[in-house]
mmCIF file of C-alpha atoms in Angstrom:
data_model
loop_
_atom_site.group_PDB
_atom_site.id
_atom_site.type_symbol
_atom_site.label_atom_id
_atom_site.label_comp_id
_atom_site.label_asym_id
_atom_site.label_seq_id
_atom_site.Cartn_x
_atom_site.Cartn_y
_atom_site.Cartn_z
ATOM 1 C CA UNK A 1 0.000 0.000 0.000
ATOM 2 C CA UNK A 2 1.203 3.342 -0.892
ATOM 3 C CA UNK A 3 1.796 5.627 2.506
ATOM 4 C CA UNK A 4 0.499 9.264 3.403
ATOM 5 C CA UNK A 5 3.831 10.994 2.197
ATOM 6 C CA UNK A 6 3.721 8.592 -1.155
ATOM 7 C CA UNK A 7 0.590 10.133 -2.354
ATOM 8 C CA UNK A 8 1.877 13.374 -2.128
ATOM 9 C CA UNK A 9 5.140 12.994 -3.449
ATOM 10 C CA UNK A 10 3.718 11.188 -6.369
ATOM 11 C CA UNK A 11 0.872 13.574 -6.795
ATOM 12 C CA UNK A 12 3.529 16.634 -6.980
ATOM 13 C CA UNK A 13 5.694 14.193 -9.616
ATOM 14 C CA UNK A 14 1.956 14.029 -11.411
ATOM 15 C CA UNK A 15 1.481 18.202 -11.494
ATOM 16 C CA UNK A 16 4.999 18.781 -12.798
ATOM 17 C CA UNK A 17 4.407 16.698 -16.251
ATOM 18 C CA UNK A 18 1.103 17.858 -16.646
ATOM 19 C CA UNK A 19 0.885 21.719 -16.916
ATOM 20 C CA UNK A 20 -2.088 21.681 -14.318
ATOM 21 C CA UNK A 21 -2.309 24.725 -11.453
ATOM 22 C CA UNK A 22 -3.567 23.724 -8.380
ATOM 23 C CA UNK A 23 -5.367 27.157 -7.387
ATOM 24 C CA UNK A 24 -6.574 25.468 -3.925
ATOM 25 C CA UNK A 25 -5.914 22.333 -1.347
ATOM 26 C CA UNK A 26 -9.410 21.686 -0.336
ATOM 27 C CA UNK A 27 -10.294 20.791 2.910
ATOM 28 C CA UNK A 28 -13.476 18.644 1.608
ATOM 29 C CA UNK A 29 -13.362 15.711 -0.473
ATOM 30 C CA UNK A 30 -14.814 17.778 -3.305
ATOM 31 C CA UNK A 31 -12.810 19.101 -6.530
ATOM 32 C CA UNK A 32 -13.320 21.394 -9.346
ATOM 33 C CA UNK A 33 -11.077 21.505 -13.119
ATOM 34 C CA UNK A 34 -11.350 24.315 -15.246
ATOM 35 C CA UNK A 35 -9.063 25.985 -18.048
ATOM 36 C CA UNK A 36 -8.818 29.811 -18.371
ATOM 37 C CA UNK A 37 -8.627 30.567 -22.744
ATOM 38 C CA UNK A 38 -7.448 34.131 -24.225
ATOM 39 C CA UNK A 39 -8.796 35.004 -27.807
ATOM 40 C CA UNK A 40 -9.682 31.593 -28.262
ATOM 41 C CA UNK A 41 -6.578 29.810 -27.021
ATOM 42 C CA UNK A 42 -6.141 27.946 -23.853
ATOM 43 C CA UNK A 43 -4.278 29.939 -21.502
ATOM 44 C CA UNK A 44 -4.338 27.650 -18.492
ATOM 45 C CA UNK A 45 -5.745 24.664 -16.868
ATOM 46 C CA UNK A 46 -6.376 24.834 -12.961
ATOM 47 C CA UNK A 47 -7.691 22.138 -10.677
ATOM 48 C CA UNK A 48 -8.839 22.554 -6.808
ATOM 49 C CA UNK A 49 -9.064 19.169 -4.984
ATOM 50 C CA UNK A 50 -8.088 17.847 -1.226
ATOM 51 C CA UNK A 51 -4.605 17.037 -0.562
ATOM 52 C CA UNK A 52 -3.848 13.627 -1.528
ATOM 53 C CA UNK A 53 -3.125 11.779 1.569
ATOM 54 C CA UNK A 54 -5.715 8.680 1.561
ATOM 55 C CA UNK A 55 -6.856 6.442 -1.419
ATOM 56 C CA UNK A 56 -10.254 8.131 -1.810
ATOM 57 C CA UNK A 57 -8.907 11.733 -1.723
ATOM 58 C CA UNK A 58 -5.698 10.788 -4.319
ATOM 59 C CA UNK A 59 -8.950 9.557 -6.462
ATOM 60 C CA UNK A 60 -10.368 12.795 -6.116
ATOM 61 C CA UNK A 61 -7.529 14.382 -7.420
ATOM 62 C CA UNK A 62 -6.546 12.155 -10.329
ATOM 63 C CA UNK A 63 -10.491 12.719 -11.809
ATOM 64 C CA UNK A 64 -9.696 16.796 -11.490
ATOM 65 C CA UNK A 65 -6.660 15.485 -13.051
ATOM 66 C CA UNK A 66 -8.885 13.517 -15.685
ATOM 67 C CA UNK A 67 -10.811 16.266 -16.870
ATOM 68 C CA UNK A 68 -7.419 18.194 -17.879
ATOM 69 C CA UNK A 69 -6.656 14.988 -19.960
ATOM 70 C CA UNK A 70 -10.082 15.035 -21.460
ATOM 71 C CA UNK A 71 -9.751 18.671 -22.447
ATOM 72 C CA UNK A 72 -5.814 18.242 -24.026
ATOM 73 C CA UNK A 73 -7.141 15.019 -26.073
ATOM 74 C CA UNK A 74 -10.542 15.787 -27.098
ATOM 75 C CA UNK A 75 -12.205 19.195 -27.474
ATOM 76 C CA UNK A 76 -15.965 18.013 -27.282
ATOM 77 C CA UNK A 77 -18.040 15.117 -25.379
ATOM 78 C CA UNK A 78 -21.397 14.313 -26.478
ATOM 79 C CA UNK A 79 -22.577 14.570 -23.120
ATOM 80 C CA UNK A 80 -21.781 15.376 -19.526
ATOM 81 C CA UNK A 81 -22.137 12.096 -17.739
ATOM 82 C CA UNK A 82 -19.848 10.644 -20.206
ATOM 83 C CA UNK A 83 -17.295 13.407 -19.639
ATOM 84 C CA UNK A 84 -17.314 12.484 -15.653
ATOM 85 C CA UNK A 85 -17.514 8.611 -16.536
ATOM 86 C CA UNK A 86 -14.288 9.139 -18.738
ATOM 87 C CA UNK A 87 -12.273 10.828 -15.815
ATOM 88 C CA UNK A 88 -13.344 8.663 -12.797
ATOM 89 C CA UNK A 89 -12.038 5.775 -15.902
ATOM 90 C CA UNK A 90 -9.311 7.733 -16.415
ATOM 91 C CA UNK A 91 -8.195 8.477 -12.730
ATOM 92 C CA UNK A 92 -8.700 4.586 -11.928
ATOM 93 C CA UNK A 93 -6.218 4.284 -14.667
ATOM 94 C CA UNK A 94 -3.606 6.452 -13.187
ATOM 95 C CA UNK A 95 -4.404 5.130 -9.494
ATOM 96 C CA UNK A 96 -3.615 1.379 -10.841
ATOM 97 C CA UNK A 97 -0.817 2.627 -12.823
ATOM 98 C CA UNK A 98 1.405 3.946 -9.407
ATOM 99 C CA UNK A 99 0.141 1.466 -7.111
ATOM 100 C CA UNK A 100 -2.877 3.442 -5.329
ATOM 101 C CA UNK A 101 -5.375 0.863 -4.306
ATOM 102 C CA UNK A 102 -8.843 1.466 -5.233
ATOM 103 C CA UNK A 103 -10.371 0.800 -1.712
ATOM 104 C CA UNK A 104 -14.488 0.541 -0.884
ATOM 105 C CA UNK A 105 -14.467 4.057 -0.402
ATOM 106 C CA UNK A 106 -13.644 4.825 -3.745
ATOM 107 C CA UNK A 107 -15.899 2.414 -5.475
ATOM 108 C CA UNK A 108 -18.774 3.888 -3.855
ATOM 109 C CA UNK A 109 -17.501 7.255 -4.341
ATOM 110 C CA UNK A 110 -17.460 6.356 -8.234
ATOM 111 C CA UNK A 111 -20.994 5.004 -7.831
ATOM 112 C CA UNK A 112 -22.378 8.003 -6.105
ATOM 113 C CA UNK A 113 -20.998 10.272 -8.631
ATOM 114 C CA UNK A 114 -21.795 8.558 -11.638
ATOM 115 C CA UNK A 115 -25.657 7.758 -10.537
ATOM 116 C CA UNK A 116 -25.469 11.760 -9.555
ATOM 117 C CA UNK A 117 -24.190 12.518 -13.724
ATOM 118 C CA UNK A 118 -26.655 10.558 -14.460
ATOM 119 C CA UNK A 119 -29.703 11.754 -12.299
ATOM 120 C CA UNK A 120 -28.878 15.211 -13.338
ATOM 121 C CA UNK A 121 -28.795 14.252 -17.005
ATOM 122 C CA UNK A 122 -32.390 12.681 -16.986
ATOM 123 C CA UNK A 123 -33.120 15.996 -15.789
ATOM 124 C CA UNK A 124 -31.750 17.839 -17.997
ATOM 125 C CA UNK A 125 -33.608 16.071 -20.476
ATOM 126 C CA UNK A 126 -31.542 13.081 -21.680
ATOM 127 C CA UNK A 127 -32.919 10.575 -23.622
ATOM 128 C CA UNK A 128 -30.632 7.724 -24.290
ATOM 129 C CA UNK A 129 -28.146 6.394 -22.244
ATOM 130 C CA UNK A 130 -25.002 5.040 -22.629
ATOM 131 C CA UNK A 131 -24.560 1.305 -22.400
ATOM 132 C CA UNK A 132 -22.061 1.347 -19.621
ATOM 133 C CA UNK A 133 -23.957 3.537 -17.194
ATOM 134 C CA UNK A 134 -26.852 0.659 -16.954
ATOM 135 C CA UNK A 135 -24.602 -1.119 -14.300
ATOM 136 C CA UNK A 136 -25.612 2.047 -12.284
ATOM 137 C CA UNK A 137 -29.513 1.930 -12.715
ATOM 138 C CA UNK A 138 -30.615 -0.380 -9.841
ATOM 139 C CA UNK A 139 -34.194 -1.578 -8.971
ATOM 140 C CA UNK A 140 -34.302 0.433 -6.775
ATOM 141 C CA UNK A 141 -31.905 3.432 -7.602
ATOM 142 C CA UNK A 142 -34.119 3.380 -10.879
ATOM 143 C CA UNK A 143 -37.992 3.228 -9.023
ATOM 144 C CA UNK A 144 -36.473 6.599 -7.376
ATOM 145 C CA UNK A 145 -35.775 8.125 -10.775
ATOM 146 C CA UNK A 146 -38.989 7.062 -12.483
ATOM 147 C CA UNK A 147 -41.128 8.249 -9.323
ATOM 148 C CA UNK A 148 -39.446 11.980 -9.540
ATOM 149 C CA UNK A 149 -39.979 11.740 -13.221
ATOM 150 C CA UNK A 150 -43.408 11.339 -12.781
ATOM 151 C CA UNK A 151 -45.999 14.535 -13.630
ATOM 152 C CA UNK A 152 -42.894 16.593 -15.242
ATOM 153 C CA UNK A 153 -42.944 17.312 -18.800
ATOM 154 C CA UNK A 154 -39.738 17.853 -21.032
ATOM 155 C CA UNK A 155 -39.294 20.794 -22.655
ATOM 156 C CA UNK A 156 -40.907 19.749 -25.489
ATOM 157 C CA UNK A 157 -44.242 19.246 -23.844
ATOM 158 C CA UNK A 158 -43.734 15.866 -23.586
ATOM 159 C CA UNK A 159 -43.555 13.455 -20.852
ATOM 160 C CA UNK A 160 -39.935 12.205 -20.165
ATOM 161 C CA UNK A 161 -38.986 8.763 -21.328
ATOM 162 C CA UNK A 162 -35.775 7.039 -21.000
ATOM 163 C CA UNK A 163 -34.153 4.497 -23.721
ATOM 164 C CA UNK A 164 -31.900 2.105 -22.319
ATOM 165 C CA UNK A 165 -29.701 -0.135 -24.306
#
């Protein structure tokens, strides 16, 4: 198992080959990426995400991280949800890659965020879903959505219905 002063040693050997600012150290297990353009061009990326000193907060960082990644290799996403499913993939990636282990906490962080993406794209009006997000739509979890879905109408007047693979 990597230690406390590991993470952070290895998360400052992360930030100097990727040309990523990290504006804040958050004292929540929360994090925000964004990139700063002039006329156009991309001026600079900057992250804010807790110090890395457990698995689950080292996750945290490596999705913030994720979302640079996404911006450098792709300029457009065909939808939210995918864009956070691709970093949580992409900071799992990085976190197997050095040795982090992906504990419990982490798992059901990923779960909590991506049935979150999700939730907020059915109401934002999303009609089909990606295949790979159907491991997140539980009995249950998916009763929930269907009962708050219930009496609202899209913004085309319609009532909302969702297409799963």
């Amino acid at each position: 198992m990597v230690t406390r002063p590991d993470l952070e040693s290895l998360a400052r050997s992360i930030l100097a080959i990727h040309p990523v600012r990290v504006v804040r150290w958050r004292k929540s297990l929360s994090g925000v990426a964004w990139h700063i353009t002039k006329n156009g061009s991309l001026v600079e990326t900057r992250i804010e995400t807790p110090r890395p000193h457990t698995p689950l907060s080292f996750a945290i960082f490596a999705h913030e991280l994720g979302h640079h990644l996404q911006r450098v290799e792709r300029a457009s996403w065909p939808s939210r949800m995918e864009q956070e499913y691709d970093a949580w993939q992409r900071a799992f990636a990085l976190m197997r890659q050095h040795g982090v282990p992906i504990t419990e906490k982490v798992e059901r962080r990923y779960v909590q965020a991506m049935r979150y993406a999700l939730a907020k794209a059915l109401r934002r009006g999303a009609v089909r879903i990606p295949a790979y997000f159907v491991r997140f739509l539980d009995e249950p979890y998916l009763r929930r959505l269907q009962a708050r879905a219930r009496g609202r109408w899209n913004r085309n007047g319609k009532r909302p219905s969702v297409h799963l693979p």
